[in-house]
Amino acid sequence: MILLNNRDFQKTLLNIEHFCLHYGDDNRYELIDGELIDLEPTGIHEEIAAFITLKLCAQIDTANFPWFILQRGLLRPSSTIMTAFRPDVMVVDRLALIEETLWPEQSILTLGSSIRLIAEVVSGNWQNDYARKVEDYATLGIPEYWIVDHGGLGGTRYIGRPKQPTLTICQLVDGDYQMQLLRGDDPIISSQFPDLNLTAGQVLAYGQ
């Protein structure tokens, strides 16, 4: 068996099997249409993801939801063999896992019905968060998607001009996401966590 190095992989389209074999345990990478994507996580990136996790876990515990937070698990849509997303934060419905055939052996989800909310902290690959993932997460039927752009990196078509830190809350309505751009003291209105007491500014400024 010939093992390819990182440079070889970056030039070669990968399928799920090759990606999981060589990068399945590495939280730095995900796979989109066979292309290896470096998620470029920074310390602040990880702090924000941890802060969101803390706040949502508190809500889950208080409301006694049968949910839990999965950080850096893989979301491999069942319709493709060339894509495996690695969301920063996934709120998983424990009761839906009975339909997940890979879950008993691997931290891999394949069905949108298993997921209540995803949060992505924007890095250099912001195009994937604002375009590709919006389309794919909506197609999977994931009811809520947060795009946490603490550096104001997204294009002006997504966050406006002048570019500034923005939290975009995407709510699924009739198969498409309706988006709300939040900043500063704007409260986060979540369909999945209706009692959440949190502002956009608290999330965007965390760790800075």
XYZ file of C-alpha atoms in Angstrom:
208
model
C 0.000 0.000 0.000
C 1.367 3.425 -1.000
C 0.771 6.266 1.418
C 0.521 9.715 -0.122
C 1.852 12.792 1.605
C -0.094 16.010 2.175
C 1.120 17.591 -1.062
C -0.008 14.567 -3.077
C -3.455 14.662 -1.448
C -3.877 18.333 -2.215
C -3.438 17.553 -5.922
C -5.669 14.481 -5.906
C -9.436 14.306 -5.487
C -10.259 12.127 -2.501
C -13.229 9.948 -1.745
C -14.623 9.429 1.722
C -12.650 6.263 2.376
C -9.279 7.882 1.627
C -10.163 10.998 3.594
C -11.297 9.068 6.685
C -8.238 6.832 6.540
C -5.710 9.657 6.468
C -7.568 12.647 7.945
C -10.564 11.264 9.812
C -8.995 11.952 13.208
C -7.466 15.299 12.253
C -9.747 18.178 13.229
C -7.927 20.553 10.895
C -9.398 19.188 7.658
C -12.684 18.544 5.921
C -13.533 17.310 2.434
C -15.630 19.185 -0.138
C -16.211 17.655 -3.588
C -13.077 15.574 -3.177
C -10.885 18.551 -2.262
C -9.019 18.584 1.029
C -9.913 21.798 2.877
C -7.690 23.225 5.629
C -10.048 24.749 8.194
C -7.297 27.074 9.440
C -8.427 27.060 13.088
C -6.920 29.767 15.310
C -6.999 30.086 19.070
C -9.815 32.656 18.931
C -11.706 30.418 16.500
C -11.591 27.584 19.017
C -12.521 29.851 21.949
C -15.645 31.084 20.158
C -16.701 27.528 19.294
C -16.187 26.528 22.934
C -18.221 29.538 24.148
C -21.141 28.652 21.872
C -20.938 25.068 23.072
C -21.020 26.189 26.710
C -24.099 28.371 26.212
C -26.023 25.783 24.189
C -25.150 22.961 26.592
C -26.608 25.036 29.428
C -29.835 25.425 27.450
C -29.982 21.717 26.670
C -29.507 20.849 30.328
C -32.071 23.375 31.585
C -34.728 22.361 29.041
C -33.890 18.653 29.385
C -33.701 18.268 25.609
C -32.570 14.814 24.392
C -29.725 16.546 22.544
C -25.960 16.878 22.898
C -23.142 18.912 21.331
C -20.807 17.181 18.911
C -17.668 19.180 18.185
C -15.585 18.289 15.167
C -17.503 15.161 14.290
C -17.980 14.520 10.581
C -21.146 15.222 8.635
C -21.029 13.093 5.504
C -24.192 13.618 3.442
C -25.514 10.224 2.394
C -25.972 11.477 -1.185
C -22.238 11.901 -1.849
C -18.974 9.986 -1.534
C -16.787 13.075 -2.031
C -17.813 15.409 0.803
C -17.406 15.277 4.586
C -18.016 18.485 6.519
C -16.503 19.023 9.955
C -18.720 21.692 11.612
C -17.354 23.611 14.572
C -20.484 22.934 16.634
C -23.288 20.439 15.947
C -26.344 20.028 18.131
C -27.349 16.396 17.709
C -30.718 14.831 18.452
C -29.905 11.664 20.372
C -33.291 10.111 19.549
C -32.576 10.337 15.805
C -29.311 8.410 15.970
C -31.120 5.102 15.584
C -31.226 5.886 11.841
C -27.492 6.594 11.625
C -25.841 3.397 10.428
C -22.246 4.621 10.893
C -22.688 6.149 14.344
C -22.215 2.993 16.460
C -18.664 2.627 15.109
C -17.637 6.135 13.996
C -18.290 9.777 14.892
C -19.953 10.326 11.509
C -23.467 11.571 10.790
C -25.101 11.211 7.381
C -28.645 12.547 7.897
C -29.780 16.109 8.411
C -32.622 14.815 10.561
C -30.053 13.985 13.261
C -28.994 17.624 13.613
C -30.885 20.502 15.252
C -28.306 23.274 14.767
C -24.882 23.855 13.260
C -22.517 26.748 14.022
C -19.507 27.546 11.852
C -16.820 30.021 12.931
C -15.564 31.737 9.770
C -11.907 31.423 8.779
C -10.000 32.078 5.552
C -12.278 29.682 3.653
C -15.294 31.935 4.231
C -16.791 31.172 0.814
C -17.634 27.642 1.942
C -19.430 28.876 5.064
C -21.499 31.507 3.259
C -22.264 29.683 0.017
C -21.636 25.961 -0.214
C -22.660 25.071 3.329
C -25.745 27.276 3.256
C -26.955 25.317 0.242
C -25.996 21.871 1.510
C -27.237 22.331 5.086
C -30.572 23.598 3.776
C -30.843 20.633 1.398
C -30.182 18.305 4.341
C -33.039 19.968 6.235
C -30.957 21.271 9.145
C -33.344 23.753 10.821
C -30.806 26.315 12.063
C -27.324 27.384 10.948
C -25.128 30.079 12.531
C -22.294 31.747 10.598
C -20.008 33.420 13.140
C -17.825 35.893 11.244
C -15.850 37.459 14.107
C -13.271 38.953 11.741
C -15.692 40.394 9.189
C -14.087 38.236 6.487
C -17.146 37.451 4.377
C -17.845 39.149 1.073
C -19.902 42.350 1.036
C -22.779 40.524 -0.642
C -23.112 38.506 2.572
C -22.300 41.003 5.358
C -22.667 44.368 3.661
C -20.410 47.399 3.509
C -18.383 48.392 5.450
C -17.373 44.861 6.360
C -17.574 44.220 10.095
C -17.981 41.312 12.527
C -21.347 39.713 11.823
C -23.373 36.798 13.142
C -25.717 35.418 10.500
C -28.599 33.304 11.787
C -30.119 31.062 9.108
C -33.563 29.624 9.829
C -35.010 26.959 7.540
C -38.380 27.947 6.061
C -39.989 25.856 3.307
C -36.667 24.277 2.388
C -34.623 27.499 2.190
C -32.745 29.536 4.763
C -34.024 32.933 5.799
C -31.048 34.931 7.044
C -30.764 37.595 9.709
C -27.557 39.594 10.148
C -26.786 40.462 13.779
C -24.192 42.701 15.408
C -23.518 44.341 18.760
C -26.442 44.180 21.167
C -28.752 42.456 18.678
C -30.334 39.491 20.504
C -29.972 36.036 19.030
C -33.435 34.699 18.237
C -33.128 30.933 17.897
C -35.941 28.647 16.791
C -34.185 25.694 18.434
C -33.321 27.488 21.685
C -36.184 29.946 22.286
C -35.021 30.768 25.837
C -31.453 31.609 24.807
C -30.336 34.902 26.377
C -27.369 35.901 24.262
C -26.383 38.777 21.981
C -24.398 38.748 18.769
C -21.742 40.913 20.374
C -21.170 38.443 23.198
C -20.406 35.719 20.680
C -18.418 37.814 18.185
C -16.194 39.481 20.790
C -15.452 36.381 22.845
C -11.742 35.635 23.146
C -10.640 39.008 21.726
